[in-house]
C-alpha cells in the first residue's frame, strides 16, 4: 500500500488534500474486514492498542486502517492522541501516514497538536522531502495565532528548499498563514516574490495561487516573470495552469492596448498646422490612423495558451477560452469554439458551465458557433438545466438562414414531457419572432395553434408570449384577441388569465362587443380568482368604464364594491385608487381629468431579451458569471488602457553567452579520455551555473545581496538573435577562442567540485531514501563550496538546462531498471524560435559524450528527436500582391514537429492585406495533391483588415518527396492557384544520438544506401563552427558528437517514414573533404548531397 500511494505522492501529486492522499490501495486484511461489523467503540480500542504496540508492523497496519477510514469519510478524530504519539517514529512509512492523519485533524485538535510542535520543527530538517513537506502542511494547519512566527520562519526556510515539492508546499502555506494573520502580508509578499522567480513547473501554479490570494493588485511582481510564466505554462500541472491563465488574463488587460479597436487602428491626435486657426483646426479631423501592432508579449501569451485547448482538463480549456475571448483579436477568438463544443461530451456539470459561457459568447459573436449548430440540439436524456441552456444558445444563433430548421426543432421540443422545458421553448419561439421579422407571423400562428393544446402549462405560456407579440402590432390581430377571450372559460393558470384580461382591456376599443361580456363573466367569478387576476379585472373594469360607460358603468361599480372588501390589502388599495380616479364626485382631485390618459396611455412593446445579455460584465468561467452576481473574492477585469504601459518592465537582463556556448562545439579534444570527463564540457557548463544545484547553493548569497534575479529562457532571444550572421568566419573564430579561454580560466576552481557531485551521484542508496538523501548531500557539498564561487558564475543566466538533461540521460543509461522519480527541477522550457537557436537541449558537448559512452551498461541505442539547431527566417513567396489582387502570402518552415500529425511538415503562412478594403473569408479551396500527399489547412479567416497581417499554421505530408503541393487560396470573391515546394532539408527532423550508435547505424546503411562525393572546401570553411553553421542552415540536421577533430557528423530522420538520414563531413588534406550520406531513402539522400555540395564548397 505505502509503496504505491507514496509513489504517487513523490511525483508531487496534489489532486486531493493529503487527507485522502494515502488511502490504502490494497484490500484490507481479514481482521480489518471483520472489524467493519464490530462496534465503533471496540474498533477504536483495537486501533489504540495497535498504535501503542512496540511492533512497527502493528502500528503501520493501524495507521493504514485509520487512513482508510478517513478516505471513506468516517470520523477518526478520537484517535488523535494515540496517533500523535507516533509522530516521532523512526519508521518512515509510519511517519508518512501519521502526517497524513495530522493534516486532516490538526485544525480540530489544536491543543494536542501544539504539544508536538517541536517534532514538526525537527521534521522540517528531515532528509526526506515528503516528511519536510508534510511537516510544513501540518504546521500550517494548526490555526493558532501564537505559532505565527514559527510558521513564518518555516515558510521562509521551505521557500529556499532544494526540493520543488517542498517549495510548492511553502506556497500553499502562504495562503493559510495569510488567512490566519493578515498583518504578515508584507513579509509574505517577499516570499511570493522570491518563489515567483522559481523555475520549477511544480511551484509555478501554487505560487501564483498564493499571489492571487495575498496581493492580486501587485502586478509589478509579475513583470519580470511574465515571459517565464508564459513559456512554462504548457508544462505546469493542470490546476496550476487554470490559476496562471486567469492571472495572466487580468495582467494583460492592464498592460496591453485593445486589439478590438474599430478597423484595427489606433488613433492619436495630430499637431496643429502652423498657419491654421483654432476654428479651422476644430473643423479638421484631428485624428490620424495608424495600423494596430500587437505587442510581442501579448502575442506570446496568446500563442503559448493555444496548445492547451487540447487539454483533457475541462477547466484548462475553459480558462484558455475565456483568455481568447477577453484578450485575442476577434478574428482569432473563433478557434476556441471547437474545443468548447468538445467539452459538451463531458458530464452534465461540466456541460452546464460550458453552455452558460457559450450562451454569453453567442450573444455578441454568433459566427463563432454557427458551424456547430447541431451540437446544441437537445437530447431527450439531457437534464432540464442542460436543455434550457442549449435552447438559449439556439435562440441566440437563430437567423434568417437557419430559422426554418430551428422552428421545426422547437416544434418537437414543445411536445416534451418536461413542462418547464416546453414553456422555455415557447418563450424562445417568441424571441425568434421578435428578432426575425420575416417569421413573426409564422410564429404567432404557431403559438395560436398551441392554444388548443391539452396541456394547460403550454397554453398558459403561449398566451403570455402571444400577449407580448401582439403588443408590437395589435391592429392586425383583433381576431386573435377575440379567440383568446373565448379561452377564459377553459384556462385556469393565473398568469395566462391575467394576460388575456390585460390584452382585452388594453385593446377594448378593437373588440367592443366581446370586452363587456368578458367583464360580466369575470364579475361572477371575482371572489374565487387569484390576486393577479383580480388586479387585471379591476383594470379591465376601469378601462371599459372610461371607453364604454353606458354598458359597463354598473358592472364596474359592482366590481369595485367587491374589491373594497377583499381580503388582500393590495386589492383593496387598488380599488380605492381606481374609484377616486374614474368615478367623479365632489372629492375628486385634479387627476380624475386625466384618467383616460393614465389608463389608456400607449404602452411600449416589451423587449424579449436573453437572460444572458448582461452577464458579459463578469469574466467568463468565473463563479460570478455562473451566478450572475458578484461572488466573494471575484477580481474584476480592468478596461484596456488607452496607451500601453512601458513594455521594457518585462525585460530581464541577460549576459550574452550564446557565442561562447556555440564555440564549445568546436573545442578540440587534446587531453586523455579519463581527464576529459571532468574537464571541458563540465567546466563550460558549470561556468553558466548548474540549473538546480547552483541556484539553491547561492540562495543565501542572493538573500544577502538582493542583487541577482532569476532569468528566464525566453529572454535569450534578444541575446542570440544576431548570432551566426554571415560575416567573415575567421574573425568570428578568433573572437570566440579568446572568450573561451577566459571562461576556462575563470572556472578552473569548479573542477574539483564537479568531481565530488558526480561521484556522489554514482553512489547507490536505500530505495526509500535514495532520492532525498542524494539531493541533500549534493546540496551540502555545493553549499560548502559556495563561498569560493565567483560573482561571474552566480550572475550568469541559466543555460544549464542542457547539463541537467545530459546527466539524467547518463543515469538512465547506467541503470535502466531504476523506477524512482526525481522531483528536482528539470526546467523544461519551450524551444525558442530565433534565427539561430543555440542547441542547448539537443546537442551534447563532443568530449563529454565521447567519455560517457564507456560508462553506459545499456546496449540499447538512444535516438531521440531534438530541437532544431537552426531555424531559418527566410520566407518564400506563395502569392504576390499583384497576382492576389492585394492579398499577399509568404510561407516559411518552422522546423518544429507539426501539431496536426507526426508525418506532416509544419508550414507557417503569413497573409497580408495590402489593399485599402477588408478581405473576407480567406480559406483554402480546392487541393491538387499528388497521390498519398495530405494537407491540414488552417481555419477560415473571417476577415482581414487593410494593411493587417496574420500568421496561420498548416501541416503538409510531403511523403518524403520534394513534389509540389498545389492548392487554391481563396477569398470571398476570388480564387488563386498557389503551390508549396519544400527544400529537401525541410523534410527532416533532427535527432540526437551517441557516436557509437551513429557508427552502428551507418554500418547497416552501406552499399546502395550510401551516397558520397569529394568536394573542395574553401580554407575559411574548414573550421568546425563554420561547417556546423552551413550544414544546419541548409538542412534540419542534429549534431552528433565526434571524438575526431576532422570528422563532423549530423543525424536526422525523415518526417513521413522516420528513416534515418546520416551525414558525415570528413576533412582531408589539401583543402578537400568527403561528404557521405547514409539513408534508406536514396532519392532524398542524393538530392541532399546535391544541395550540400555547393554550400560547403563556396567561399
GROMACS .gro file of C-alpha atoms in nm, residues 605-961:
model
  357
  605UNK     CA    1  -4.384   4.688  -2.663
  606UNK     CA    2  -4.191   4.461  -2.426
  607UNK     CA    3  -3.840   4.370  -2.528
  608UNK     CA    4  -3.778   3.995  -2.535
  609UNK     CA    5  -3.411   3.967  -2.438
  610UNK     CA    6  -3.176   3.687  -2.349
  611UNK     CA    7  -3.127   3.637  -1.973
  612UNK     CA    8  -2.753   3.621  -2.052
  613UNK     CA    9  -2.742   3.970  -2.202
  614UNK     CA   10  -2.578   4.140  -1.903
  615UNK     CA   11  -2.355   3.856  -1.790
  616UNK     CA   12  -2.061   3.969  -2.001
  617UNK     CA   13  -1.979   4.222  -1.728
  618UNK     CA   14  -1.827   3.926  -1.541
  619UNK     CA   15  -1.517   3.738  -1.652
  620UNK     CA   16  -1.612   3.419  -1.834
  621UNK     CA   17  -1.554   3.094  -1.648
  622UNK     CA   18  -1.592   3.250  -1.302
  623UNK     CA   19  -1.845   3.170  -1.031
  624UNK     CA   20  -1.977   3.525  -1.057
  625UNK     CA   21  -2.060   3.471  -1.424
  626UNK     CA   22  -2.246   3.149  -1.349
  627UNK     CA   23  -2.446   3.304  -1.062
  628UNK     CA   24  -2.488   3.638  -1.244
  629UNK     CA   25  -2.393   3.817  -0.923
  630UNK     CA   26  -2.059   3.924  -0.776
  631UNK     CA   27  -1.921   3.642  -0.561
  632UNK     CA   28  -1.677   3.687  -0.272
  633UNK     CA   29  -1.318   3.701  -0.395
  634UNK     CA   30  -1.409   3.794  -0.753
  635UNK     CA   31  -1.139   4.007  -0.917
  636UNK     CA   32  -1.276   4.234  -1.187
  637UNK     CA   33  -1.114   4.267  -1.527
  638UNK     CA   34  -0.992   4.618  -1.586
  639UNK     CA   35  -1.066   4.810  -1.904
  640UNK     CA   36  -0.799   4.822  -2.175
  641UNK     CA   37  -0.556   5.112  -2.124
  642UNK     CA   38  -0.565   5.391  -2.385
  643UNK     CA   39  -0.187   5.372  -2.416
  644UNK     CA   40   0.021   5.067  -2.337
  645UNK     CA   41   0.249   5.099  -2.032
  646UNK     CA   42   0.622   5.073  -2.087
  647UNK     CA   43   0.694   4.718  -2.219
  648UNK     CA   44   1.058   4.734  -2.103
  649UNK     CA   45   0.947   4.649  -1.747
  650UNK     CA   46   0.919   4.286  -1.863
  651UNK     CA   47   1.277   4.274  -1.988
  652UNK     CA   48   1.519   4.067  -1.784
  653UNK     CA   49   1.889   4.144  -1.820
  654UNK     CA   50   2.084   3.853  -1.959
  655UNK     CA   51   2.457   3.833  -2.026
  656UNK     CA   52   2.519   3.716  -2.382
  657UNK     CA   53   2.657   3.365  -2.369
  658UNK     CA   54   2.524   3.225  -2.694
  659UNK     CA   55   2.853   3.251  -2.880
  660UNK     CA   56   3.063   3.105  -2.603
  661UNK     CA   57   2.831   2.808  -2.586
  662UNK     CA   58   2.844   2.754  -2.960
  663UNK     CA   59   3.222   2.770  -2.955
  664UNK     CA   60   3.232   2.476  -2.716
  665UNK     CA   61   3.115   2.260  -3.006
  666UNK     CA   62   3.438   2.338  -3.187
  667UNK     CA   63   3.673   2.285  -2.895
  668UNK     CA   64   3.942   2.033  -2.991
  669UNK     CA   65   3.985   1.733  -2.766
  670UNK     CA   66   4.356   1.727  -2.671
  671UNK     CA   67   4.366   1.551  -2.337
  672UNK     CA   68   4.335   1.187  -2.238
  673UNK     CA   69   3.986   1.040  -2.224
  674UNK     CA   70   3.999   0.985  -1.846
  675UNK     CA   71   4.056   1.355  -1.785
  676UNK     CA   72   3.806   1.487  -2.038
  677UNK     CA   73   3.510   1.357  -1.842
  678UNK     CA   74   3.566   1.627  -1.579
  679UNK     CA   75   3.726   1.898  -1.786
  680UNK     CA   76   3.592   2.067  -2.095
  681UNK     CA   77   3.217   2.029  -2.108
  682UNK     CA   78   3.174   2.023  -1.733
  683UNK     CA   79   3.378   2.339  -1.690
  684UNK     CA   80   3.190   2.518  -1.966
  685UNK     CA   81   2.852   2.437  -1.824
  686UNK     CA   82   2.939   2.490  -1.458
  687UNK     CA   83   3.054   2.837  -1.563
  688UNK     CA   84   2.696   2.906  -1.662
  689UNK     CA   85   2.572   2.785  -1.320
  690UNK     CA   86   2.401   2.449  -1.291
  691UNK     CA   87   2.027   2.455  -1.305
  692UNK     CA   88   1.909   2.334  -0.969
  693UNK     CA   89   2.219   2.285  -0.754
  694UNK     CA   90   2.395   2.616  -0.811
  695UNK     CA   91   2.066   2.802  -0.790
  696UNK     CA   92   1.997   2.661  -0.446
  697UNK     CA   93   2.353   2.685  -0.318
  698UNK     CA   94   2.379   3.054  -0.390
  699UNK     CA   95   2.039   3.118  -0.226
  700UNK     CA   96   2.199   3.263   0.089
  701UNK     CA   97   2.416   3.495  -0.119
  702UNK     CA   98   2.109   3.611  -0.307
  703UNK     CA   99   1.928   3.695   0.016
  704UNK     CA  100   2.224   3.898   0.142
  705UNK     CA  101   2.298   4.090  -0.172
  706UNK     CA  102   1.948   4.119  -0.312
  707UNK     CA  103   2.105   4.193  -0.648
  708UNK     CA  104   2.070   3.874  -0.851
  709UNK     CA  105   1.748   3.798  -1.033
  710UNK     CA  106   1.648   3.469  -1.188
  711UNK     CA  107   1.636   3.499  -1.563
  712UNK     CA  108   1.405   3.311  -1.795
  713UNK     CA  109   1.490   3.125  -2.109
  714UNK     CA  110   1.277   3.333  -2.339
  715UNK     CA  111   1.495   3.638  -2.280
  716UNK     CA  112   1.786   3.472  -2.454
  717UNK     CA  113   1.607   3.561  -2.775
  718UNK     CA  114   1.747   3.911  -2.766
  719UNK     CA  115   2.098   3.791  -2.695
  720UNK     CA  116   2.108   3.510  -2.951
  721UNK     CA  117   1.910   3.660  -3.237
  722UNK     CA  118   2.216   3.802  -3.409
  723UNK     CA  119   2.447   3.501  -3.372
  724UNK     CA  120   2.593   3.313  -3.665
  725UNK     CA  121   2.549   3.607  -3.902
  726UNK     CA  122   2.720   3.564  -4.235
  727UNK     CA  123   3.020   3.778  -4.154
  728UNK     CA  124   3.381   3.670  -4.202
  729UNK     CA  125   3.428   3.342  -4.021
  730UNK     CA  126   3.797   3.399  -3.945
  731UNK     CA  127   3.734   3.696  -3.717
  732UNK     CA  128   3.444   3.517  -3.555
  733UNK     CA  129   3.656   3.211  -3.478
  734UNK     CA  130   3.937   3.414  -3.323
  735UNK     CA  131   3.699   3.616  -3.106
  736UNK     CA  132   3.527   3.300  -2.990
  737UNK     CA  133   3.857   3.137  -2.891
  738UNK     CA  134   3.954   3.437  -2.681
  739UNK     CA  135   3.624   3.422  -2.497
  740UNK     CA  136   3.655   3.051  -2.444
  741UNK     CA  137   3.998   3.090  -2.283
  742UNK     CA  138   3.854   3.345  -2.041
  743UNK     CA  139   3.577   3.107  -1.938
  744UNK     CA  140   3.820   2.818  -1.899
  745UNK     CA  141   4.047   3.020  -1.671
  746UNK     CA  142   3.769   3.163  -1.458
  747UNK     CA  143   3.615   2.823  -1.396
  748UNK     CA  144   3.916   2.608  -1.320
  749UNK     CA  145   3.822   2.612  -0.946
  750UNK     CA  146   3.499   2.429  -1.014
  751UNK     CA  147   3.659   2.108  -1.144
  752UNK     CA  148   3.703   1.953  -0.803
  753UNK     CA  149   3.352   2.045  -0.703
  754UNK     CA  150   3.211   1.872  -1.010
  755UNK     CA  151   3.409   1.559  -0.933
  756UNK     CA  152   3.251   1.543  -0.589
  757UNK     CA  153   2.899   1.595  -0.721
  758UNK     CA  154   2.931   1.332  -0.993
  759UNK     CA  155   3.093   1.078  -0.764
  760UNK     CA  156   2.810   1.122  -0.516
  761UNK     CA  157   2.553   1.081  -0.789
  762UNK     CA  158   2.705   0.747  -0.884
  763UNK     CA  159   2.652   0.604  -0.535
  764UNK     CA  160   2.355   0.384  -0.459
  765UNK     CA  161   2.130   0.446  -0.162
  766UNK     CA  162   1.848   0.273   0.017
  767UNK     CA  163   1.537   0.262  -0.208
  768UNK     CA  164   1.310   0.469   0.013
  769UNK     CA  165   1.561   0.749   0.082
  770UNK     CA  166   1.789   0.744  -0.222
  771UNK     CA  167   1.640   1.039  -0.392
  772UNK     CA  168   1.612   1.273  -0.097
  773UNK     CA  169   1.943   1.189   0.062
  774UNK     CA  170   2.137   1.227  -0.262
  775UNK     CA  171   1.971   1.562  -0.308
  776UNK     CA  172   2.069   1.666   0.044
  777UNK     CA  173   2.429   1.555   0.006
  778UNK     CA  174   2.463   1.734  -0.323
  779UNK     CA  175   2.328   2.049  -0.167
  780UNK     CA  176   2.556   2.025   0.135
  781UNK     CA  177   2.860   1.973  -0.085
  782UNK     CA  178   2.773   2.261  -0.308
  783UNK     CA  179   2.696   2.481  -0.008
  784UNK     CA  180   3.042   2.420   0.133
  785UNK     CA  181   3.189   2.538  -0.196
  786UNK     CA  182   2.955   2.833  -0.248
  787UNK     CA  183   3.179   3.090  -0.080
  788UNK     CA  184   3.457   3.028  -0.330
  789UNK     CA  185   3.235   3.066  -0.636
  790UNK     CA  186   3.296   3.382  -0.836
  791UNK     CA  187   3.041   3.659  -0.884
  792UNK     CA  188   3.057   3.597  -1.257
  793UNK     CA  189   2.926   3.246  -1.203
  794UNK     CA  190   2.636   3.346  -0.982
  795UNK     CA  191   2.518   3.614  -1.222
  796UNK     CA  192   2.527   3.413  -1.544
  797UNK     CA  193   2.192   3.302  -1.692
  798UNK     CA  194   2.065   2.950  -1.651
  799UNK     CA  195   2.191   2.771  -1.956
  800UNK     CA  196   2.247   2.454  -1.757
  801UNK     CA  197   1.913   2.301  -1.854
  802UNK     CA  198   2.121   2.105  -2.103
  803UNK     CA  199   2.360   1.991  -1.830
  804UNK     CA  200   2.078   1.855  -1.625
  805UNK     CA  201   1.926   1.668  -1.913
  806UNK     CA  202   2.263   1.521  -2.004
  807UNK     CA  203   2.321   1.393  -1.652
  808UNK     CA  204   1.970   1.248  -1.640
  809UNK     CA  205   2.026   1.074  -1.973
  810UNK     CA  206   2.352   0.924  -1.848
  811UNK     CA  207   2.187   0.799  -1.529
  812UNK     CA  208   1.909   0.635  -1.730
  813UNK     CA  209   2.166   0.458  -1.945
  814UNK     CA  210   2.350   0.340  -1.635
  815UNK     CA  211   2.053   0.197  -1.452
  816UNK     CA  212   1.759   0.138  -1.688
  817UNK     CA  213   1.562  -0.061  -1.427
  818UNK     CA  214   1.554   0.217  -1.168
  819UNK     CA  215   1.195   0.331  -1.105
  820UNK     CA  216   1.249   0.635  -0.881
  821UNK     CA  217   1.109   0.966  -0.996
  822UNK     CA  218   1.323   1.268  -0.923
  823UNK     CA  219   1.147   1.577  -0.801
  824UNK     CA  220   1.440   1.801  -0.885
  825UNK     CA  221   1.374   2.097  -1.109
  826UNK     CA  222   1.434   1.996  -1.472
  827UNK     CA  223   1.349   2.337  -1.616
  828UNK     CA  224   1.162   2.237  -1.929
  829UNK     CA  225   1.137   2.549  -2.134
  830UNK     CA  226   0.970   2.579  -2.472
  831UNK     CA  227   1.210   2.584  -2.768
  832UNK     CA  228   1.291   2.941  -2.868
  833UNK     CA  229   1.240   3.021  -3.235
  834UNK     CA  230   1.523   3.254  -3.321
  835UNK     CA  231   1.725   3.296  -3.640
  836UNK     CA  232   1.997   3.075  -3.490
  837UNK     CA  233   1.883   2.871  -3.192
  838UNK     CA  234   2.161   2.776  -2.951
  839UNK     CA  235   2.138   2.396  -2.935
  840UNK     CA  236   2.115   2.370  -2.558
  841UNK     CA  237   1.876   2.076  -2.513
  842UNK     CA  238   1.967   1.880  -2.822
  843UNK     CA  239   2.346   1.884  -2.858
  844UNK     CA  240   2.587   1.726  -2.614
  845UNK     CA  241   2.939   1.855  -2.591
  846UNK     CA  242   3.154   1.617  -2.800
  847UNK     CA  243   3.419   1.549  -2.541
  848UNK     CA  244   3.166   1.475  -2.267
  849UNK     CA  245   2.972   1.227  -2.479
  850UNK     CA  246   3.285   1.055  -2.603
  851UNK     CA  247   3.391   0.985  -2.245
  852UNK     CA  248   3.046   0.899  -2.112
  853UNK     CA  249   3.000   0.625  -2.371
  854UNK     CA  250   3.223   0.391  -2.174
  855UNK     CA  251   3.013   0.434  -1.860
  856UNK     CA  252   2.691   0.304  -2.017
  857UNK     CA  253   2.593  -0.050  -1.925
  858UNK     CA  254   2.286  -0.034  -2.151
  859UNK     CA  255   2.337  -0.166  -2.503
  860UNK     CA  256   2.017  -0.017  -2.646
  861UNK     CA  257   2.069   0.284  -2.871
  862UNK     CA  258   1.903   0.611  -2.770
  863UNK     CA  259   1.783   0.808  -3.074
  864UNK     CA  260   1.551   1.094  -2.985
  865UNK     CA  261   1.407   1.380  -3.185
  866UNK     CA  262   1.565   1.702  -3.064
  867UNK     CA  263   1.500   2.072  -3.107
  868UNK     CA  264   1.636   2.229  -3.427
  869UNK     CA  265   1.990   2.365  -3.416
  870UNK     CA  266   1.894   2.644  -3.654
  871UNK     CA  267   1.556   2.791  -3.751
  872UNK     CA  268   1.570   2.977  -4.084
  873UNK     CA  269   1.385   3.305  -4.108
  874UNK     CA  270   1.391   3.300  -4.489
  875UNK     CA  271   1.042   3.325  -4.635
  876UNK     CA  272   0.920   3.205  -4.973
  877UNK     CA  273   0.659   3.386  -5.176
  878UNK     CA  274   0.331   3.197  -5.201
  879UNK     CA  275   0.120   3.467  -5.365
  880UNK     CA  276   0.235   3.806  -5.496
  881UNK     CA  277   0.016   4.101  -5.403
  882UNK     CA  278  -0.038   4.187  -5.771
  883UNK     CA  279  -0.147   3.835  -5.859
  884UNK     CA  280  -0.358   3.812  -5.544
  885UNK     CA  281  -0.544   4.140  -5.604
  886UNK     CA  282  -0.398   4.289  -5.289
  887UNK     CA  283  -0.368   3.964  -5.090
  888UNK     CA  284  -0.001   3.876  -5.038
  889UNK     CA  285   0.111   3.543  -4.889
  890UNK     CA  286   0.453   3.417  -4.779
  891UNK     CA  287   0.550   3.095  -4.609
  892UNK     CA  288   0.843   2.954  -4.416
  893UNK     CA  289   0.929   2.626  -4.247
  894UNK     CA  290   0.936   2.644  -3.867
  895UNK     CA  291   1.134   2.319  -3.825
  896UNK     CA  292   0.913   2.217  -3.533
  897UNK     CA  293   0.716   1.890  -3.502
  898UNK     CA  294   0.375   1.951  -3.661
  899UNK     CA  295   0.083   1.961  -3.417
  900UNK     CA  296  -0.155   1.825  -3.681
  901UNK     CA  297   0.023   1.494  -3.738
  902UNK     CA  298   0.352   1.315  -3.683
  903UNK     CA  299   0.407   1.271  -4.058
  904UNK     CA  300   0.343   1.631  -4.151
  905UNK     CA  301   0.584   1.919  -4.205
  906UNK     CA  302   0.488   2.239  -4.021
  907UNK     CA  303   0.448   2.537  -4.255
  908UNK     CA  304   0.382   2.891  -4.128
  909UNK     CA  305   0.189   3.107  -4.378
  910UNK     CA  306   0.173   3.486  -4.336
  911UNK     CA  307  -0.121   3.653  -4.508
  912UNK     CA  308  -0.115   4.032  -4.565
  913UNK     CA  309  -0.394   4.257  -4.690
  914UNK     CA  310  -0.221   4.530  -4.895
  915UNK     CA  311  -0.547   4.685  -5.016
  916UNK     CA  312  -0.748   4.961  -4.850
  917UNK     CA  313  -1.054   4.736  -4.814
  918UNK     CA  314  -1.138   4.447  -4.585
  919UNK     CA  315  -1.076   4.097  -4.729
  920UNK     CA  316  -1.331   3.841  -4.613
  921UNK     CA  317  -1.345   3.463  -4.579
  922UNK     CA  318  -0.983   3.377  -4.656
  923UNK     CA  319  -0.957   2.997  -4.678
  924UNK     CA  320  -0.802   2.705  -4.863
  925UNK     CA  321  -1.012   2.592  -5.159
  926UNK     CA  322  -0.956   2.303  -5.399
  927UNK     CA  323  -0.643   2.095  -5.334
  928UNK     CA  324  -0.450   1.928  -5.619
  929UNK     CA  325  -0.212   1.697  -5.437
  930UNK     CA  326  -0.005   1.406  -5.569
  931UNK     CA  327  -0.113   1.058  -5.464
  932UNK     CA  328  -0.060   0.995  -5.093
  933UNK     CA  329   0.011   1.357  -5.006
  934UNK     CA  330  -0.207   1.509  -4.731
  935UNK     CA  331  -0.266   1.863  -4.614
  936UNK     CA  332  -0.415   2.004  -4.293
  937UNK     CA  333  -0.545   2.350  -4.378
  938UNK     CA  334  -0.586   2.647  -4.148
  939UNK     CA  335  -0.928   2.754  -4.020
  940UNK     CA  336  -1.105   3.008  -4.246
  941UNK     CA  337  -1.025   3.368  -4.155
  942UNK     CA  338  -1.347   3.569  -4.128
  943UNK     CA  339  -1.188   3.894  -4.235
  944UNK     CA  340  -0.853   4.068  -4.269
  945UNK     CA  341  -0.841   4.443  -4.220
  946UNK     CA  342  -0.642   4.673  -4.456
  947UNK     CA  343  -0.264   4.665  -4.400
  948UNK     CA  344  -0.308   4.385  -4.146
  949UNK     CA  345  -0.114   4.059  -4.140
  950UNK     CA  346  -0.195   3.727  -3.980
  951UNK     CA  347   0.019   3.414  -3.949
  952UNK     CA  348  -0.151   3.076  -3.967
  953UNK     CA  349  -0.016   2.724  -3.939
  954UNK     CA  350  -0.057   2.441  -4.189
  955UNK     CA  351   0.058   2.081  -4.193
  956UNK     CA  352   0.160   1.906  -4.517
  957UNK     CA  353   0.260   1.540  -4.551
  958UNK     CA  354   0.502   1.552  -4.849
  959UNK     CA  355   0.551   1.171  -4.831
  960UNK     CA  356   0.931   1.221  -4.813
  961UNK     CA  357   0.943   1.379  -5.158
   0.00000   0.00000   0.00000
